[in-house]
Amino acid sequence: MQPADVVRALFQRMQARDWAGAAACMAPDARVRYTATGEQFSGSGFMAMNEAYPEGWNIEVVDIVAAGDRVAAQVRVPNGGQIDWLTGFYSVTNGVITDGTEHWVTERSEAPPAWRAPFTTAD
């Protein structure tokens, strides 16, 4: 598989709750960082954490862009009444993810600053 295919397969298999299949996309000793919380996971820890995450979420891959062994993904994650967005950057080596940095944000979780109002467009 090409690097973009590996990252896409990870998310597709997680959506299917195919945890063994998802784990096959990730090196056990990979390093994945969450910038919002400062947490860092090994590949196996990352997979175990996602499997333990309470149900109610879905994964929708919006976009994947690859350059060589580097892959960027934009992912929409509806979860109950909220929508979370993931922008992730991954390194893929020998067909598995070996490194990742994930930036998570909850849609409309912050009020925009008033000074930007004159520059925005309607929804």
Short mmCIF file of N, CA and C in Angstrom, two decimals:
data_model
loop_
_atom_site.label_atom_id
_atom_site.label_comp_id
_atom_site.label_asym_id
_atom_site.label_seq_id
_atom_site.Cartn_x
_atom_site.Cartn_y
_atom_site.Cartn_z
N MET A 1 0.84 -1.19 0.00
CA MET A 1 0.00 0.00 0.00
C MET A 1 0.88 1.25 0.00
N GLN A 2 0.40 2.27 -0.66
CA GLN A 2 1.05 3.57 -0.64
C GLN A 2 0.80 4.23 0.72
N PRO A 3 1.64 5.17 1.16
CA PRO A 3 1.45 5.81 2.46
C PRO A 3 0.04 6.38 2.68
N ALA A 4 -0.52 7.04 1.67
CA ALA A 4 -1.88 7.58 1.82
C ALA A 4 -2.89 6.46 2.06
N ASP A 5 -2.70 5.33 1.39
CA ASP A 5 -3.61 4.19 1.55
C ASP A 5 -3.53 3.61 2.97
N VAL A 6 -2.34 3.63 3.56
CA VAL A 6 -2.16 3.12 4.92
C VAL A 6 -2.95 3.98 5.90
N VAL A 7 -2.83 5.28 5.78
CA VAL A 7 -3.54 6.19 6.69
C VAL A 7 -5.04 6.07 6.49
N ARG A 8 -5.48 6.05 5.24
CA ARG A 8 -6.92 5.89 4.96
C ARG A 8 -7.43 4.56 5.55
N ALA A 9 -6.67 3.49 5.37
CA ALA A 9 -7.07 2.18 5.90
C ALA A 9 -7.17 2.21 7.42
N LEU A 10 -6.26 2.92 8.09
CA LEU A 10 -6.33 3.03 9.55
C LEU A 10 -7.70 3.57 9.96
N PHE A 11 -8.11 4.69 9.35
CA PHE A 11 -9.37 5.31 9.73
C PHE A 11 -10.58 4.47 9.31
N GLN A 12 -10.52 3.85 8.14
CA GLN A 12 -11.62 3.00 7.70
C GLN A 12 -11.79 1.80 8.63
N ARG A 13 -10.68 1.22 9.05
CA ARG A 13 -10.76 0.06 9.93
C ARG A 13 -11.19 0.45 11.33
N MET A 14 -10.78 1.64 11.79
CA MET A 14 -11.27 2.11 13.08
C MET A 14 -12.77 2.35 13.02
N GLN A 15 -13.26 2.94 11.94
CA GLN A 15 -14.71 3.14 11.78
C GLN A 15 -15.45 1.81 11.81
N ALA A 16 -14.87 0.79 11.19
CA ALA A 16 -15.48 -0.55 11.17
C ALA A 16 -15.30 -1.30 12.48
N ARG A 17 -14.57 -0.70 13.42
CA ARG A 17 -14.22 -1.33 14.70
C ARG A 17 -13.44 -2.61 14.48
N ASP A 18 -12.66 -2.61 13.40
CA ASP A 18 -11.75 -3.72 13.08
C ASP A 18 -10.41 -3.38 13.72
N TRP A 19 -10.30 -3.66 15.01
CA TRP A 19 -9.13 -3.21 15.77
C TRP A 19 -7.86 -3.94 15.36
N ALA A 20 -7.96 -5.22 15.03
CA ALA A 20 -6.77 -5.94 14.57
C ALA A 20 -6.31 -5.38 13.22
N GLY A 21 -7.25 -5.10 12.34
CA GLY A 21 -6.90 -4.52 11.05
C GLY A 21 -6.30 -3.14 11.18
N ALA A 22 -6.87 -2.33 12.09
CA ALA A 22 -6.33 -0.99 12.32
C ALA A 22 -4.92 -1.08 12.90
N ALA A 23 -4.72 -1.98 13.83
CA ALA A 23 -3.40 -2.14 14.46
C ALA A 23 -2.35 -2.55 13.43
N ALA A 24 -2.77 -3.26 12.39
CA ALA A 24 -1.83 -3.67 11.34
C ALA A 24 -1.31 -2.48 10.54
N CYS A 25 -1.97 -1.33 10.64
CA CYS A 25 -1.53 -0.11 9.94
C CYS A 25 -0.54 0.70 10.77
N MET A 26 -0.34 0.32 12.02
CA MET A 26 0.45 1.12 12.96
C MET A 26 1.60 0.29 13.52
N ALA A 27 2.81 0.81 13.46
CA ALA A 27 3.93 0.12 14.10
C ALA A 27 3.69 0.11 15.61
N PRO A 28 3.89 -1.03 16.28
CA PRO A 28 3.66 -1.09 17.73
C PRO A 28 4.47 -0.04 18.51
N ASP A 29 5.66 0.29 17.99
CA ASP A 29 6.51 1.26 18.69
C ASP A 29 6.42 2.66 18.07
N ALA A 30 5.37 2.90 17.27
CA ALA A 30 5.16 4.24 16.71
C ALA A 30 4.98 5.24 17.84
N ARG A 31 5.09 6.50 17.50
CA ARG A 31 4.88 7.57 18.48
C ARG A 31 3.79 8.47 17.92
N VAL A 32 2.71 8.66 18.70
CA VAL A 32 1.61 9.54 18.29
C VAL A 32 1.40 10.57 19.39
N ARG A 33 1.39 11.84 18.99
CA ARG A 33 1.24 12.95 19.94
C ARG A 33 -0.08 13.67 19.71
N TYR A 34 -0.73 14.07 20.80
CA TYR A 34 -1.90 14.94 20.79
C TYR A 34 -1.44 16.32 21.23
N THR A 35 -1.50 17.29 20.36
CA THR A 35 -1.00 18.62 20.71
C THR A 35 -1.87 19.31 21.75
N ALA A 36 -3.18 19.11 21.71
CA ALA A 36 -4.09 19.82 22.62
C ALA A 36 -3.86 19.45 24.08
N THR A 37 -3.49 18.20 24.33
CA THR A 37 -3.35 17.74 25.71
C THR A 37 -1.91 17.45 26.11
N GLY A 38 -1.03 17.35 25.12
CA GLY A 38 0.36 17.01 25.41
C GLY A 38 0.59 15.53 25.63
N GLU A 39 -0.44 14.72 25.41
CA GLU A 39 -0.28 13.27 25.59
C GLU A 39 0.56 12.69 24.46
N GLN A 40 1.24 11.60 24.76
CA GLN A 40 2.00 10.86 23.77
C GLN A 40 1.71 9.38 23.98
N PHE A 41 1.52 8.67 22.87
CA PHE A 41 1.17 7.25 22.91
C PHE A 41 2.14 6.45 22.06
N SER A 42 2.41 5.22 22.47
CA SER A 42 3.07 4.27 21.57
C SER A 42 2.00 3.83 20.57
N GLY A 43 2.42 3.18 19.50
CA GLY A 43 1.44 2.68 18.53
C GLY A 43 0.44 1.73 19.17
N SER A 44 0.93 0.80 19.99
CA SER A 44 0.00 -0.14 20.63
C SER A 44 -0.87 0.56 21.67
N GLY A 45 -0.32 1.52 22.38
CA GLY A 45 -1.12 2.29 23.34
C GLY A 45 -2.18 3.13 22.65
N PHE A 46 -1.84 3.71 21.51
CA PHE A 46 -2.79 4.50 20.72
C PHE A 46 -3.96 3.63 20.28
N MET A 47 -3.66 2.43 19.81
CA MET A 47 -4.73 1.54 19.37
C MET A 47 -5.61 1.11 20.55
N ALA A 48 -4.99 0.77 21.68
CA ALA A 48 -5.77 0.35 22.85
C ALA A 48 -6.64 1.49 23.36
N MET A 49 -6.11 2.72 23.36
CA MET A 49 -6.89 3.88 23.79
C MET A 49 -8.09 4.09 22.89
N ASN A 50 -7.90 4.00 21.58
CA ASN A 50 -9.02 4.19 20.66
C ASN A 50 -10.07 3.09 20.80
N GLU A 51 -9.63 1.87 21.01
CA GLU A 51 -10.58 0.77 21.20
C GLU A 51 -11.40 0.96 22.48
N ALA A 52 -10.78 1.54 23.50
CA ALA A 52 -11.47 1.75 24.78
C ALA A 52 -12.36 3.00 24.78
N TYR A 53 -12.24 3.85 23.77
CA TYR A 53 -13.01 5.10 23.73
C TYR A 53 -14.50 4.77 23.72
N PRO A 54 -15.29 5.45 24.55
CA PRO A 54 -16.73 5.14 24.60
C PRO A 54 -17.41 5.26 23.24
N GLU A 55 -18.31 4.34 22.95
CA GLU A 55 -19.01 4.29 21.66
C GLU A 55 -19.90 5.52 21.44
N GLY A 56 -20.26 5.72 20.19
CA GLY A 56 -21.13 6.80 19.78
C GLY A 56 -20.51 7.67 18.71
N TRP A 57 -19.28 7.39 18.34
CA TRP A 57 -18.55 8.20 17.37
C TRP A 57 -18.49 7.51 16.02
N ASN A 58 -18.28 8.34 15.01
CA ASN A 58 -18.05 7.86 13.65
C ASN A 58 -16.86 8.59 13.08
N ILE A 59 -16.25 8.01 12.07
CA ILE A 59 -15.09 8.61 11.42
C ILE A 59 -15.42 8.82 9.95
N GLU A 60 -15.24 10.06 9.49
CA GLU A 60 -15.44 10.39 8.08
C GLU A 60 -14.17 11.05 7.57
N VAL A 61 -13.44 10.36 6.72
CA VAL A 61 -12.23 10.93 6.13
C VAL A 61 -12.66 11.97 5.10
N VAL A 62 -12.25 13.21 5.31
CA VAL A 62 -12.60 14.31 4.41
C VAL A 62 -11.54 14.48 3.33
N ASP A 63 -10.27 14.38 3.72
CA ASP A 63 -9.20 14.60 2.75
C ASP A 63 -7.92 13.93 3.25
N ILE A 64 -7.15 13.43 2.30
CA ILE A 64 -5.82 12.89 2.58
C ILE A 64 -4.89 13.40 1.49
N VAL A 65 -3.75 13.91 1.92
CA VAL A 65 -2.73 14.43 1.00
C VAL A 65 -1.41 13.77 1.38
N ALA A 66 -0.70 13.27 0.38
CA ALA A 66 0.58 12.61 0.65
C ALA A 66 1.70 13.22 -0.18
N ALA A 67 2.86 13.26 0.42
CA ALA A 67 4.10 13.64 -0.27
C ALA A 67 5.17 12.68 0.21
N GLY A 68 5.53 11.75 -0.63
CA GLY A 68 6.50 10.74 -0.22
C GLY A 68 5.93 9.90 0.91
N ASP A 69 6.69 9.78 2.01
CA ASP A 69 6.24 8.97 3.14
C ASP A 69 5.46 9.78 4.18
N ARG A 70 5.20 11.05 3.89
CA ARG A 70 4.44 11.93 4.80
C ARG A 70 3.00 12.04 4.31
N VAL A 71 2.06 11.94 5.26
CA VAL A 71 0.64 11.97 4.92
C VAL A 71 -0.08 12.92 5.88
N ALA A 72 -0.94 13.77 5.31
CA ALA A 72 -1.80 14.65 6.10
C ALA A 72 -3.23 14.20 5.90
N ALA A 73 -4.00 14.20 6.99
CA ALA A 73 -5.40 13.77 6.91
C ALA A 73 -6.29 14.76 7.64
N GLN A 74 -7.44 15.04 7.02
CA GLN A 74 -8.48 15.82 7.68
C GLN A 74 -9.65 14.87 7.89
N VAL A 75 -10.09 14.75 9.14
CA VAL A 75 -11.08 13.76 9.51
C VAL A 75 -12.17 14.42 10.36
N ARG A 76 -13.41 14.15 10.01
CA ARG A 76 -14.58 14.64 10.75
C ARG A 76 -15.07 13.51 11.64
N VAL A 77 -15.33 13.81 12.93
CA VAL A 77 -15.72 12.77 13.88
C VAL A 77 -16.99 13.21 14.62
N PRO A 78 -18.18 12.91 14.04
CA PRO A 78 -19.42 13.17 14.77
C PRO A 78 -19.49 12.25 15.99
N ASN A 79 -19.91 12.81 17.11
CA ASN A 79 -19.96 12.05 18.36
C ASN A 79 -21.10 12.60 19.19
N GLY A 80 -22.26 11.94 19.11
CA GLY A 80 -23.42 12.46 19.82
C GLY A 80 -23.83 13.79 19.21
N GLY A 81 -23.94 14.81 20.04
CA GLY A 81 -24.35 16.13 19.58
C GLY A 81 -23.22 17.04 19.15
N GLN A 82 -22.00 16.56 19.17
CA GLN A 82 -20.89 17.43 18.78
C GLN A 82 -20.12 16.84 17.61
N ILE A 83 -19.37 17.71 16.96
CA ILE A 83 -18.51 17.28 15.86
C ILE A 83 -17.09 17.69 16.19
N ASP A 84 -16.21 16.70 16.21
CA ASP A 84 -14.79 16.96 16.41
C ASP A 84 -14.09 16.86 15.06
N TRP A 85 -13.03 17.61 14.92
CA TRP A 85 -12.21 17.58 13.71
C TRP A 85 -10.79 17.21 14.08
N LEU A 86 -10.21 16.36 13.27
CA LEU A 86 -8.82 15.94 13.43
C LEU A 86 -8.05 16.37 12.20
N THR A 87 -6.94 17.03 12.42
CA THR A 87 -5.94 17.22 11.38
C THR A 87 -4.71 16.47 11.87
N GLY A 88 -4.32 15.46 11.12
CA GLY A 88 -3.20 14.62 11.55
C GLY A 88 -2.12 14.58 10.50
N PHE A 89 -0.89 14.48 10.97
CA PHE A 89 0.28 14.38 10.11
C PHE A 89 1.03 13.11 10.50
N TYR A 90 1.29 12.25 9.52
CA TYR A 90 1.83 10.92 9.81
C TYR A 90 3.03 10.62 8.92
N SER A 91 3.95 9.81 9.44
CA SER A 91 5.04 9.23 8.66
C SER A 91 4.74 7.75 8.50
N VAL A 92 4.94 7.26 7.30
CA VAL A 92 4.69 5.85 7.00
C VAL A 92 5.99 5.24 6.48
N THR A 93 6.42 4.16 7.12
CA THR A 93 7.64 3.48 6.74
C THR A 93 7.34 1.99 6.60
N ASN A 94 7.74 1.41 5.49
CA ASN A 94 7.53 -0.03 5.24
C ASN A 94 6.08 -0.45 5.46
N GLY A 95 5.14 0.41 5.04
CA GLY A 95 3.73 0.05 5.06
C GLY A 95 3.02 0.22 6.39
N VAL A 96 3.66 0.86 7.38
CA VAL A 96 3.00 1.11 8.66
C VAL A 96 3.29 2.54 9.12
N ILE A 97 2.37 3.09 9.90
CA ILE A 97 2.55 4.41 10.48
C ILE A 97 3.58 4.31 11.60
N THR A 98 4.60 5.15 11.53
CA THR A 98 5.67 5.12 12.54
C THR A 98 5.69 6.37 13.41
N ASP A 99 4.99 7.41 12.99
CA ASP A 99 4.98 8.66 13.74
C ASP A 99 3.73 9.45 13.37
N GLY A 100 3.16 10.13 14.35
CA GLY A 100 1.98 10.95 14.06
C GLY A 100 1.83 12.09 15.05
N THR A 101 1.30 13.18 14.56
CA THR A 101 0.92 14.32 15.39
C THR A 101 -0.51 14.65 15.05
N GLU A 102 -1.38 14.67 16.06
CA GLU A 102 -2.80 14.92 15.83
C GLU A 102 -3.24 16.19 16.54
N HIS A 103 -3.95 17.02 15.78
CA HIS A 103 -4.52 18.27 16.29
C HIS A 103 -6.04 18.11 16.29
N TRP A 104 -6.64 18.15 17.47
CA TRP A 104 -8.09 17.96 17.62
C TRP A 104 -8.75 19.27 18.02
N VAL A 105 -9.95 19.50 17.48
CA VAL A 105 -10.75 20.67 17.85
C VAL A 105 -12.23 20.27 17.76
N THR A 106 -13.03 20.82 18.64
CA THR A 106 -14.47 20.60 18.61
C THR A 106 -15.11 21.76 17.83
N GLU A 107 -15.90 21.40 16.83
CA GLU A 107 -16.53 22.40 15.96
C GLU A 107 -17.40 23.36 16.77
N ARG A 108 -17.22 24.64 16.52
CA ARG A 108 -17.98 25.72 17.14
C ARG A 108 -17.90 25.71 18.67
N SER A 109 -16.76 25.29 19.18
CA SER A 109 -16.59 25.24 20.64
C SER A 109 -16.10 26.56 21.21
N GLU A 110 -15.74 27.48 20.35
CA GLU A 110 -15.26 28.78 20.80
C GLU A 110 -16.01 29.88 20.07
N ALA A 111 -16.30 30.94 20.78
CA ALA A 111 -16.90 32.11 20.14
C ALA A 111 -15.81 32.86 19.39
N PRO A 112 -16.10 33.31 18.17
CA PRO A 112 -15.09 34.07 17.45
C PRO A 112 -14.89 35.45 18.08
N PRO A 113 -13.68 35.98 17.99
CA PRO A 113 -13.45 37.31 18.54
C PRO A 113 -14.23 38.36 17.73
N ALA A 114 -14.76 39.33 18.40
CA ALA A 114 -15.60 40.35 17.77
C ALA A 114 -14.86 41.11 16.66
N TRP A 115 -13.57 41.32 16.79
CA TRP A 115 -12.84 42.11 15.80
C TRP A 115 -12.83 41.47 14.42
N ARG A 116 -13.09 40.13 14.33
CA ARG A 116 -13.08 39.46 13.04
C ARG A 116 -14.41 39.55 12.31
N ALA A 117 -15.47 39.97 12.98
CA ALA A 117 -16.81 39.99 12.38
C ALA A 117 -16.87 40.68 11.02
N PRO A 118 -16.22 41.82 10.82
CA PRO A 118 -16.33 42.48 9.51
C PRO A 118 -15.71 41.70 8.36
N PHE A 119 -14.92 40.67 8.67
CA PHE A 119 -14.20 39.94 7.63
C PHE A 119 -14.83 38.59 7.28
N THR A 120 -15.86 38.20 8.00
CA THR A 120 -16.44 36.87 7.81
C THR A 120 -17.56 36.89 6.78
N THR A 121 -17.90 35.72 6.28
CA THR A 121 -19.02 35.54 5.37
C THR A 121 -20.10 34.74 6.07
N ALA A 122 -21.31 34.78 5.55
CA ALA A 122 -22.42 34.03 6.15
C ALA A 122 -22.21 32.54 5.92
N ASP A 123 -22.79 31.72 6.81
CA ASP A 123 -22.72 30.25 6.65
C ASP A 123 -23.41 29.84 5.38
#
